[in-house]
mmCIF file of C-alpha atoms in Angstrom:
data_model
loop_
_atom_site.group_PDB
_atom_site.id
_atom_site.type_symbol
_atom_site.label_atom_id
_atom_site.label_comp_id
_atom_site.label_asym_id
_atom_site.label_seq_id
_atom_site.Cartn_x
_atom_site.Cartn_y
_atom_site.Cartn_z
ATOM 1 C CA MET E 570 103.306 43.289 -26.305
ATOM 2 C CA ARG E 571 102.249 41.463 -22.829
ATOM 3 C CA HIS E 572 100.014 44.606 -22.740
ATOM 4 C CA LEU E 573 99.216 44.304 -26.022
ATOM 5 C CA ARG E 574 98.321 41.127 -25.825
ATOM 6 C CA ILE E 575 95.900 41.816 -22.703
ATOM 7 C CA PHE E 576 94.648 44.858 -24.265
ATOM 8 C CA ALA E 577 93.018 42.926 -27.483
ATOM 9 C CA VAL E 578 91.447 40.397 -24.879
ATOM 10 C CA VAL E 579 90.099 42.909 -23.141
ATOM 11 C CA ALA E 580 88.515 44.355 -25.973
ATOM 12 C CA GLU E 581 87.303 40.728 -27.104
ATOM 13 C CA GLU E 582 85.361 41.004 -24.158
ATOM 14 C CA LEU E 583 84.704 43.753 -23.455
ATOM 15 C CA HIS E 584 84.878 43.302 -19.457
ATOM 16 C CA PHE E 585 87.406 42.875 -17.718
ATOM 17 C CA SER E 586 86.708 39.712 -15.446
ATOM 18 C CA ARG E 587 85.970 37.798 -18.426
ATOM 19 C CA ALA E 588 89.194 38.726 -19.671
ATOM 20 C CA ALA E 589 91.411 38.049 -16.631
ATOM 21 C CA ASP E 590 89.788 34.121 -16.411
ATOM 22 C CA ILE E 591 90.460 33.718 -20.277
ATOM 23 C CA LEU E 592 94.005 34.753 -19.422
ATOM 24 C CA GLY E 593 94.644 33.004 -16.512
ATOM 25 C CA MET E 594 94.881 36.548 -13.908
ATOM 26 C CA ALA E 595 93.683 38.373 -11.245
ATOM 27 C CA GLN E 596 91.555 42.037 -12.255
ATOM 28 C CA PRO E 597 93.270 44.022 -10.186
ATOM 29 C CA PRO E 598 96.685 42.871 -12.537
ATOM 30 C CA LEU E 599 95.121 42.851 -15.646
ATOM 31 C CA SER E 600 93.069 46.369 -15.070
ATOM 32 C CA GLN E 601 97.028 47.496 -13.943
ATOM 33 C CA ALA E 602 98.474 46.856 -17.308
ATOM 34 C CA ILE E 603 95.302 48.291 -19.129
ATOM 35 C CA ARG E 604 96.122 51.437 -17.279
ATOM 36 C CA ARG E 605 99.831 51.638 -18.277
ATOM 37 C CA LEU E 606 99.259 51.260 -21.630
ATOM 38 C CA GLU E 607 96.905 53.886 -22.141
ATOM 39 C CA LYS E 608 98.904 56.172 -20.367
ATOM 40 C CA GLU E 609 102.348 55.218 -22.615
ATOM 41 C CA LEU E 610 99.754 56.288 -25.452
ATOM 42 C CA GLY E 611 98.496 58.728 -23.922
ATOM 43 C CA THR E 612 94.976 57.862 -24.115
ATOM 44 C CA GLU E 613 91.611 56.292 -23.164
ATOM 45 C CA LEU E 614 91.857 52.875 -24.622
ATOM 46 C CA PHE E 615 88.332 52.111 -22.580
ATOM 47 C CA ASP E 616 84.815 53.513 -21.884
ATOM 48 C CA ARG E 617 84.625 53.278 -17.975
ATOM 49 C CA SER E 618 81.458 56.178 -17.826
ATOM 50 C CA ARG E 619 78.736 53.362 -17.908
ATOM 51 C CA ARG E 620 77.673 50.240 -17.016
ATOM 52 C CA GLN E 621 79.198 48.398 -19.484
ATOM 53 C CA VAL E 622 83.276 48.551 -21.047
ATOM 54 C CA ARG E 623 83.638 49.867 -24.847
ATOM 55 C CA LEU E 624 86.041 50.694 -27.064
ATOM 56 C CA THR E 625 87.134 54.493 -27.316
ATOM 57 C CA ALA E 626 87.645 56.163 -30.869
ATOM 58 C CA ALA E 627 91.483 55.301 -29.278
ATOM 59 C CA GLY E 628 90.671 51.861 -28.553
ATOM 60 C CA THR E 629 89.012 50.696 -31.921
ATOM 61 C CA VAL E 630 92.033 51.929 -33.730
ATOM 62 C CA LEU E 631 94.372 49.787 -31.594
ATOM 63 C CA LEU E 632 92.041 46.765 -31.905
ATOM 64 C CA GLU E 633 92.445 46.240 -35.571
ATOM 65 C CA GLU E 634 96.211 47.036 -35.759
ATOM 66 C CA ALA E 635 96.932 44.914 -31.882
ATOM 67 C CA ARG E 636 95.042 41.679 -33.955
ATOM 68 C CA ASP E 637 97.625 42.365 -37.094
ATOM 69 C CA VAL E 638 100.484 42.519 -34.796
ATOM 70 C CA LEU E 639 99.722 39.628 -32.898
ATOM 71 C CA VAL E 640 99.456 37.601 -35.626
ATOM 72 C CA ARG E 641 102.856 38.494 -37.348
ATOM 73 C CA GLU E 642 104.538 38.184 -33.377
ATOM 74 C CA GLU E 643 103.477 34.840 -33.346
ATOM 75 C CA ARG E 644 104.399 33.541 -37.000
ATOM 76 C CA LEU E 645 107.787 35.165 -35.757
ATOM 77 C CA ARG E 646 107.789 32.711 -32.713
ATOM 78 C CA ALA E 647 106.994 29.978 -34.934
ATOM 79 C CA LEU E 648 109.873 30.672 -37.668
ATOM 80 C CA VAL E 649 112.696 31.550 -34.780
ATOM 81 C CA ARG E 650 111.764 28.246 -32.681
ATOM 82 C CA ARG E 651 112.120 26.243 -36.398
ATOM 83 C CA ALA E 652 115.909 27.910 -37.241
ATOM 84 C CA GLY E 653 116.430 27.111 -34.036
ATOM 85 C CA GLU E 654 115.830 23.324 -34.266
ATOM 86 C CA GLY E 655 118.128 23.598 -37.729
ATOM 87 C CA GLY E 656 116.480 25.120 -39.883
ATOM 88 C CA PRO E 657 113.739 24.380 -42.417
ATOM 89 C CA SER E 658 111.853 20.174 -41.081
ATOM 90 C CA ALA E 659 108.945 18.631 -42.403
ATOM 91 C CA LEU E 660 106.702 21.343 -44.161
ATOM 92 C CA ARG E 661 103.295 22.046 -43.241
ATOM 93 C CA ALA E 662 100.641 21.383 -45.888
ATOM 94 C CA GLY E 663 96.817 22.033 -45.735
ATOM 95 C CA VAL E 664 94.402 20.502 -47.605
ATOM 96 C CA PRO E 665 90.571 20.162 -47.436
ATOM 97 C CA PRO E 666 88.504 17.674 -45.721
ATOM 98 C CA ASP E 667 86.704 16.536 -49.234
ATOM 99 C CA THR E 668 90.082 16.034 -51.161
ATOM 100 C CA PRO E 669 89.247 12.134 -52.854
ATOM 101 C CA ALA E 670 92.026 9.503 -51.324
ATOM 102 C CA SER E 671 93.533 9.400 -55.406
ATOM 103 C CA VAL E 672 94.687 13.247 -54.669
ATOM 104 C CA LEU E 673 96.155 12.486 -51.729
ATOM 105 C CA HIS E 674 97.858 9.768 -53.138
ATOM 106 C CA ALA E 675 98.970 10.757 -56.106
ATOM 107 C CA LEU E 676 100.587 14.142 -54.668
ATOM 108 C CA LEU E 677 102.156 12.705 -51.505
ATOM 109 C CA ALA E 678 104.059 10.422 -54.385
ATOM 110 C CA ALA E 679 105.135 13.835 -57.074
ATOM 111 C CA CYS E 680 106.127 14.977 -54.079
ATOM 112 C CA ALA E 681 108.363 11.897 -52.993
ATOM 113 C CA GLU E 682 109.662 12.133 -56.518
ATOM 114 C CA ARG E 683 110.454 15.335 -57.091
ATOM 115 C CA ALA E 684 111.783 15.638 -53.133
ATOM 116 C CA PRO E 685 112.672 12.751 -51.789
ATOM 117 C CA ASP E 686 114.706 13.584 -48.796
ATOM 118 C CA LEU E 687 111.271 16.097 -47.535
ATOM 119 C CA ARG E 688 109.406 15.072 -45.479
ATOM 120 C CA VAL E 689 105.517 16.371 -45.714
ATOM 121 C CA ASP E 690 103.354 16.598 -42.833
ATOM 122 C CA LEU E 691 99.779 16.768 -44.562
ATOM 123 C CA ARG E 692 96.949 18.634 -42.550
ATOM 124 C CA GLU E 693 93.523 18.400 -42.920
ATOM 125 C CA GLU E 694 91.731 21.651 -42.291
ATOM 126 C CA THR E 695 89.099 23.344 -43.441
ATOM 127 C CA THR E 696 89.780 26.568 -45.903
ATOM 128 C CA GLU E 697 89.133 29.074 -42.557
ATOM 129 C CA GLU E 698 90.952 27.209 -40.880
ATOM 130 C CA GLN E 699 93.684 27.084 -43.321
ATOM 131 C CA LEU E 700 93.802 31.112 -43.030
ATOM 132 C CA ARG E 701 94.659 30.930 -39.578
ATOM 133 C CA LEU E 702 97.592 28.920 -39.465
ATOM 134 C CA LEU E 703 98.979 30.553 -42.978
ATOM 135 C CA ALA E 704 99.063 33.935 -41.698
ATOM 136 C CA SER E 705 100.234 32.711 -37.105
ATOM 137 C CA GLY E 706 102.786 30.453 -39.508
ATOM 138 C CA ARG E 707 101.963 27.286 -38.036
ATOM 139 C CA LEU E 708 101.758 25.862 -41.531
ATOM 140 C CA ASP E 709 103.839 26.642 -44.791
ATOM 141 C CA VAL E 710 101.303 26.035 -47.584
ATOM 142 C CA GLY E 711 97.667 25.442 -48.295
ATOM 143 C CA LEU E 712 94.836 23.750 -51.111
ATOM 144 C CA LEU E 713 92.041 26.244 -50.200
ATOM 145 C CA HIS E 714 88.143 26.370 -51.714
ATOM 146 C CA GLN E 715 87.939 29.873 -53.705
ATOM 147 C CA PRO E 716 86.195 32.243 -53.514
ATOM 148 C CA ALA E 717 88.610 33.234 -50.061
ATOM 149 C CA ASP E 718 90.444 36.406 -48.642
ATOM 150 C CA THR E 719 94.044 35.261 -50.122
ATOM 151 C CA THR E 720 95.630 39.066 -49.194
ATOM 152 C CA GLY E 721 99.198 38.184 -48.409
ATOM 153 C CA LEU E 722 99.597 35.351 -49.701
ATOM 154 C CA VAL E 723 101.405 34.233 -53.457
ATOM 155 C CA ALA E 724 98.697 32.414 -54.896
ATOM 156 C CA GLY E 725 99.123 30.032 -57.789
ATOM 157 C CA PRO E 726 96.903 28.706 -61.106
ATOM 158 C CA GLU E 727 93.141 28.408 -59.755
ATOM 159 C CA VAL E 728 92.029 24.851 -60.434
ATOM 160 C CA SER E 729 88.508 24.513 -61.297
ATOM 161 C CA VAL E 730 85.826 21.703 -61.156
ATOM 162 C CA GLU E 731 82.636 21.108 -62.608
ATOM 163 C CA LEU E 732 79.753 19.773 -59.790
ATOM 164 C CA GLY E 733 76.877 17.827 -60.491
ATOM 165 C CA VAL E 734 73.632 17.024 -58.480
ATOM 166 C CA VAL E 735 73.486 14.337 -56.032
ATOM 167 C CA LEU E 736 69.885 13.071 -55.593
ATOM 168 C CA PRO E 737 68.283 9.962 -54.827
ATOM 169 C CA ARG E 738 67.687 7.017 -56.709
ATOM 170 C CA THR E 739 64.179 7.018 -56.672
ATOM 171 C CA SER E 740 63.767 11.367 -57.259
ATOM 172 C CA PRO E 741 62.138 11.326 -61.089
ATOM 173 C CA LEU E 742 65.208 13.729 -61.697
ATOM 174 C CA ALA E 743 67.242 10.984 -61.864
ATOM 175 C CA GLY E 744 65.994 9.519 -65.331
ATOM 176 C CA THR E 745 67.239 12.432 -66.634
ATOM 177 C CA PRO E 746 70.851 13.256 -68.463
ATOM 178 C CA GLU E 747 71.006 16.690 -66.677
ATOM 179 C CA VAL E 748 69.257 18.148 -64.983
ATOM 180 C CA ALA E 749 68.788 22.486 -64.396
ATOM 181 C CA LEU E 750 68.585 24.119 -60.773
ATOM 182 C CA GLY E 751 65.315 25.410 -61.139
ATOM 183 C CA GLU E 752 64.483 22.244 -61.319
ATOM 184 C CA LEU E 753 65.661 21.334 -58.211
ATOM 185 C CA ALA E 754 62.753 23.647 -56.687
ATOM 186 C CA GLY E 755 61.360 22.753 -53.001
ATOM 187 C CA HIS E 756 64.368 20.460 -51.925
ATOM 188 C CA ASP E 757 66.301 20.499 -48.974
ATOM 189 C CA LEU E 758 69.595 21.740 -49.977
ATOM 190 C CA VAL E 759 72.921 19.063 -48.099
ATOM 191 C CA LEU E 760 75.858 21.888 -47.446
ATOM 192 C CA PHE E 761 78.964 22.121 -45.981
ATOM 193 C CA PRO E 762 79.221 24.458 -42.898
ATOM 194 C CA ARG E 763 79.428 27.864 -43.865
ATOM 195 C CA ALA E 764 81.909 28.628 -41.673
ATOM 196 C CA THR E 765 84.748 26.052 -43.520
ATOM 197 C CA ALA E 766 84.630 27.910 -45.988
ATOM 198 C CA PRO E 767 82.288 31.151 -45.922
ATOM 199 C CA GLY E 768 83.264 32.828 -49.704
ATOM 200 C CA ARG E 769 82.877 29.102 -51.423
ATOM 201 C CA TYR E 770 79.186 28.982 -48.860
ATOM 202 C CA ASP E 771 78.314 31.773 -50.024
ATOM 203 C CA SER E 772 79.280 31.682 -53.922
ATOM 204 C CA THR E 773 77.412 28.453 -53.761
ATOM 205 C CA LEU E 774 74.013 30.237 -52.839
ATOM 206 C CA ASP E 775 74.068 32.794 -54.803
ATOM 207 C CA SER E 776 74.872 30.655 -58.063
ATOM 208 C CA CYS E 777 71.539 28.441 -56.979
ATOM 209 C CA ARG E 778 69.621 31.570 -56.486
ATOM 210 C CA LEU E 779 70.277 33.201 -60.139
ATOM 211 C CA GLY E 780 69.434 29.468 -61.669
ATOM 212 C CA GLY E 781 66.059 29.671 -59.749
ATOM 213 C CA PHE E 782 66.437 27.323 -56.966
ATOM 214 C CA VAL E 783 66.251 28.475 -53.096
ATOM 215 C CA PRO E 784 66.546 26.000 -50.806
ATOM 216 C CA ALA E 785 63.545 24.757 -48.824
ATOM 217 C CA ARG E 786 65.800 23.760 -45.706
ATOM 218 C CA ILE E 787 69.906 24.075 -45.348
ATOM 219 C CA ARG E 788 71.004 21.131 -43.859
ATOM 220 C CA HIS E 789 74.969 21.042 -43.073
ATOM 221 C CA ALA E 790 78.025 17.643 -43.450
ATOM 222 C CA ARG E 791 81.297 18.229 -43.045
ATOM 223 C CA THR E 792 82.625 14.835 -44.675
ATOM 224 C CA PRO E 793 81.873 13.871 -48.236
ATOM 225 C CA GLU E 794 80.310 10.565 -46.976
ATOM 226 C CA PHE E 795 77.930 12.165 -44.177
ATOM 227 C CA LEU E 796 76.915 14.579 -47.263
ATOM 228 C CA ILE E 797 76.109 11.196 -49.740
ATOM 229 C CA GLY E 798 74.305 9.741 -46.230
ATOM 230 C CA LEU E 799 71.270 12.410 -45.997
ATOM 231 C CA VAL E 800 71.206 12.339 -49.778
ATOM 232 C CA ALA E 801 70.870 8.690 -49.538
ATOM 233 C CA ALA E 802 68.330 8.835 -46.629
ATOM 234 C CA GLY E 803 65.828 11.006 -48.722
ATOM 235 C CA GLN E 804 66.188 14.372 -46.260
ATOM 236 C CA GLY E 805 67.915 16.667 -49.529
ATOM 237 C CA ILE E 806 69.832 16.992 -53.347
ATOM 238 C CA ALA E 807 73.522 17.447 -52.724
ATOM 239 C CA PHE E 808 76.510 19.069 -54.604
ATOM 240 C CA ASP E 809 79.543 16.860 -55.643
ATOM 241 C CA THR E 810 82.024 16.266 -58.802
ATOM 242 C CA GLY E 811 80.539 12.916 -58.701
ATOM 243 C CA PRO E 812 83.238 10.307 -57.473
ATOM 244 C CA VAL E 813 82.006 9.431 -54.070
ATOM 245 C CA ALA E 814 78.327 9.501 -55.077
ATOM 246 C CA ARG E 815 79.172 6.770 -57.799
ATOM 247 C CA LYS E 816 80.160 4.096 -54.747
ATOM 248 C CA GLU E 817 76.592 4.584 -53.260
ATOM 249 C CA PRO E 818 73.949 2.942 -55.187
ATOM 250 C CA ARG E 819 70.958 4.809 -53.220
ATOM 251 C CA VAL E 820 71.775 7.568 -55.349
ATOM 252 C CA VAL E 821 72.690 9.209 -58.603
ATOM 253 C CA TRP E 822 74.844 12.262 -59.724
ATOM 254 C CA ARG E 823 74.109 14.177 -62.589
ATOM 255 C CA PRO E 824 75.009 17.118 -64.144
ATOM 256 C CA LEU E 825 73.998 20.653 -64.178
ATOM 257 C CA ALA E 826 72.927 22.261 -67.437
ATOM 258 C CA GLY E 827 74.861 25.271 -67.904
ATOM 259 C CA ARG E 828 77.460 24.090 -66.020
ATOM 260 C CA PRO E 829 76.596 26.693 -63.422
ATOM 261 C CA LEU E 830 78.467 25.600 -60.079
ATOM 262 C CA THR E 831 82.304 24.850 -60.003
ATOM 263 C CA GLN E 832 84.767 24.246 -57.051
ATOM 264 C CA ARG E 833 87.468 26.221 -57.489
ATOM 265 C CA ILE E 834 90.610 25.145 -55.620
ATOM 266 C CA VAL E 835 93.937 27.254 -55.547
ATOM 267 C CA ALA E 836 97.536 26.333 -53.834
ATOM 268 C CA VAL E 837 99.187 29.942 -51.459
ATOM 269 C CA ARG E 838 101.730 30.192 -49.545
ATOM 270 C CA PRO E 839 103.192 32.996 -47.612
ATOM 271 C CA THR E 840 105.093 35.925 -49.250
ATOM 272 C CA ARG E 841 107.323 36.446 -46.935
ATOM 273 C CA ALA E 842 109.943 33.566 -44.822
ATOM 274 C CA ALA E 843 107.839 31.027 -46.281
ATOM 275 C CA HIS E 844 109.032 27.244 -46.121
ATOM 276 C CA PRO E 845 111.836 26.905 -48.652
ATOM 277 C CA ALA E 846 110.000 24.000 -50.314
ATOM 278 C CA ALA E 847 106.388 26.056 -50.337
ATOM 279 C CA ARG E 848 106.515 26.756 -54.054
ATOM 280 C CA THR E 849 107.431 23.386 -55.350
ATOM 281 C CA PHE E 850 104.760 21.855 -53.863
ATOM 282 C CA ALA E 851 101.920 24.563 -54.972
ATOM 283 C CA GLU E 852 103.317 24.221 -57.922
ATOM 284 C CA LEU E 853 102.860 19.836 -57.971
ATOM 285 C CA ALA E 854 99.738 20.114 -55.965
ATOM 286 C CA THR E 855 97.631 22.529 -58.969
ATOM 287 C CA ASP E 856 99.475 20.050 -61.279
ATOM 288 C CA VAL E 857 97.654 16.966 -59.183
ATOM 289 C CA LEU E 858 94.323 19.137 -59.236
ATOM 290 C CA ALA E 859 94.581 18.908 -62.496
ATOM 291 C CA ARG E 860 95.433 15.727 -63.324
ATOM 292 C CA ASP E 861 94.721 13.886 -61.073
ATOM 293 C CA PHE E 862 91.036 14.777 -59.939
ATOM 294 C CA PRO E 863 88.617 12.174 -60.185
ATOM 295 C CA PRO E 864 86.484 12.561 -63.143
ATOM 296 C CA ALA E 865 82.548 13.198 -62.619
ATOM 297 C CA VAL E 866 80.062 10.260 -63.972
ATOM 298 C CA ARG E 867 79.093 12.056 -66.968
ATOM 299 C CA PRO E 868 75.294 10.247 -68.502
ATOM 300 C CA ALA E 869 75.301 8.363 -71.736
ATOM 301 C CA GLY E 870 75.492 10.673 -74.908
ATOM 302 C CA GLU E 871 77.232 13.407 -73.500
ATOM 303 C CA SER E 872 79.600 14.794 -76.194
ATOM 304 C CA ALA E 873 83.233 13.307 -75.835
ATOM 305 C CA GLU E 874 86.706 14.330 -76.782
ATOM 306 C CA PRO E 875 87.936 13.494 -80.228
ATOM 307 C CA GLY E 876 88.732 9.757 -80.610
ATOM 308 C CA GLU E 877 87.044 9.151 -76.686
ATOM 309 C CA SER E 878 84.342 6.406 -76.911
ATOM 310 C CA GLY E 879 80.237 7.578 -76.588
ATOM 311 C CA GLY E 880 80.679 9.572 -79.590
ATOM 312 C CA TYR E 881 83.601 9.583 -81.612
ATOM 313 C CA GLY E 882 84.865 6.661 -83.313
ATOM 314 C CA GLY E 883 88.224 5.686 -84.701
ATOM 315 C CA SER E 884 88.967 7.873 -87.302
ATOM 316 C CA GLY E 885 88.322 11.026 -84.851
ATOM 317 C CA LYS E 886 85.518 11.898 -86.553
ATOM 318 C CA PRO E 887 81.339 12.287 -84.824
ATOM 319 C CA GLY E 888 80.174 8.732 -84.935
ATOM 320 C CA ALA E 889 77.403 7.716 -87.170
ATOM 321 C CA PRO E 890 74.466 5.444 -85.704
ATOM 322 C CA GLY E 891 76.251 2.438 -86.012
ATOM 323 C CA SER E 892 79.569 3.384 -86.510
ATOM 324 C CA PRO E 893 82.659 2.402 -83.731
ATOM 325 C CA GLY E 894 82.329 4.228 -80.725
ATOM 326 C CA GLU E 895 78.570 5.074 -80.741
ATOM 327 C CA GLU E 896 76.335 3.763 -78.119
ATOM 328 C CA SER E 897 72.908 2.840 -79.330
ATOM 329 C CA PRO E 898 70.488 4.960 -75.826
ATOM 330 C CA GLY E 899 68.218 1.746 -76.705
ATOM 331 C CA ASP E 900 70.456 -0.476 -75.444
ATOM 332 C CA LEU E 901 70.993 -1.482 -71.890
ATOM 333 C CA GLY E 902 73.676 -3.733 -72.291
ATOM 334 C CA ALA E 903 76.341 -1.237 -74.707
ATOM 335 C CA LEU E 904 75.504 1.030 -71.069
ATOM 336 C CA ARG E 905 77.597 -1.384 -68.790
ATOM 337 C CA ASP E 906 80.823 -0.472 -67.360
ATOM 338 C CA PRO E 907 82.911 -3.660 -67.824
ATOM 339 C CA ARG E 908 84.154 -2.548 -64.240
ATOM 340 C CA ASP E 909 80.676 -2.172 -62.863
ATOM 341 C CA PRO E 910 79.730 -5.847 -61.979
ATOM 342 C CA ARG E 911 76.159 -5.080 -61.435
ATOM 343 C CA ASP E 912 73.713 -6.064 -64.387
ATOM 344 C CA PRO E 913 71.919 -2.730 -65.081
ATOM 345 C CA ARG E 914 68.101 -4.992 -66.755
ATOM 346 C CA ASP E 915 68.402 -7.309 -63.126
ATOM 347 C CA PRO E 916 66.371 -5.560 -60.901
ATOM 348 C CA ARG E 917 67.329 -8.706 -58.258
ATOM 349 C CA ASP E 918 70.707 -7.360 -57.899
ATOM 350 C CA PRO E 919 70.581 -6.828 -53.662
ATOM 351 C CA ARG E 920 72.693 -3.497 -54.820
ATOM 352 C CA GLY E 921 69.642 -2.422 -56.987
ATOM 353 C CA PRO E 922 70.108 -2.164 -60.771
ATOM 354 C CA ARG E 923 72.699 0.562 -62.289
ATOM 355 C CA ASP E 924 71.547 3.271 -62.896
ATOM 356 C CA PRO E 925 72.641 3.244 -67.184
ATOM 357 C CA LEU E 926 73.168 7.140 -67.354
ATOM 358 C CA ASP E 927 76.073 6.582 -64.890
ATOM 359 C CA ARG E 928 79.459 5.872 -66.817
ATOM 360 C CA PRO E 929 82.484 7.443 -66.843
ATOM 361 C CA GLY E 930 83.788 11.052 -69.454
ATOM 362 C CA PRO E 931 86.308 13.524 -70.059
ATOM 363 C CA ARG E 932 87.800 14.857 -66.570
ATOM 364 C CA PRO E 933 85.210 17.891 -65.960
ATOM 365 C CA TRP E 934 88.048 20.573 -64.836
ATOM 366 C CA SER E 935 90.247 23.476 -66.489
ATOM 367 C CA VAL E 936 93.515 25.392 -64.814
ATOM 368 C CA VAL E 937 93.111 29.019 -64.838
ATOM 369 C CA TYR E 938 96.735 31.592 -64.623
ATOM 370 C CA GLY E 939 96.003 34.929 -62.763
#
């Protein structure tokens, strides 16, 4: 296994001296280890006939297999260490960095209620990092942004949350009840770094292009707060579920016409040697995401579910103008959110007038069972 590990580093670097530095060993012993491996396998792994070291056909095949073997070996070591320490201890669970605080609180509370003796070690990790940690045995369960390669993992039902667009409050589009992707043409886009979730990144840009929006420039933000900050500073527009944007008076959230963008999340766990509580956590996470993910801010006039305010009266039937449950579009007082102390008609409010189009609505999520 040691020779295989040395081979993998040399194959990645294609430079014996650099590989020796990375491994913290002298070059002669490294070269001898490669020679012994080649002798054992009965074939040359590197082409040394030119100035630049290259992999032979046999070396290319071995590198592909070696990566998988080394990952499995690392996972095996982690499992054995855990068993030697007295069996399963804390459940190591990964969550995306943009997971709302309310969801984290609800998830931990659900775990405490279902399994009081279980200790959960919650870790903030990107989708790509979670995949790497799951493969190496250093993570027991994770919440991944889709699409992602979940080969070798057990995936639960997918939770889908609608995304809207976050705009500077001064944008001409801020006064519209919803925005089409094509109307964003010419704007810069603030987006999470591609390395954190390549599949979701590419899918987002593909959907934008299909909708007629090709960003003039893409800026990257790792956290929702930084993303909203860039939008507030006029550095572009962004796509978000709504709750974080609602806290910032200098921006507005608007739904996208046709709902072309969604944030899809799935709970995954290893297929083999899984932590006993991994399945329970995955099921609880799916339930919590579907139940407690903060609803996006919907504009006035958007249809509501039967029995909710905003179009349906107490009888459960569509309301007529002036009937209980309907708000007149011209009455800003009727649109005032009782939880927001700002007066939408008062420009002297230091935080700016509250946009009368900003108000809570039905939860924009769905659960898809595969």
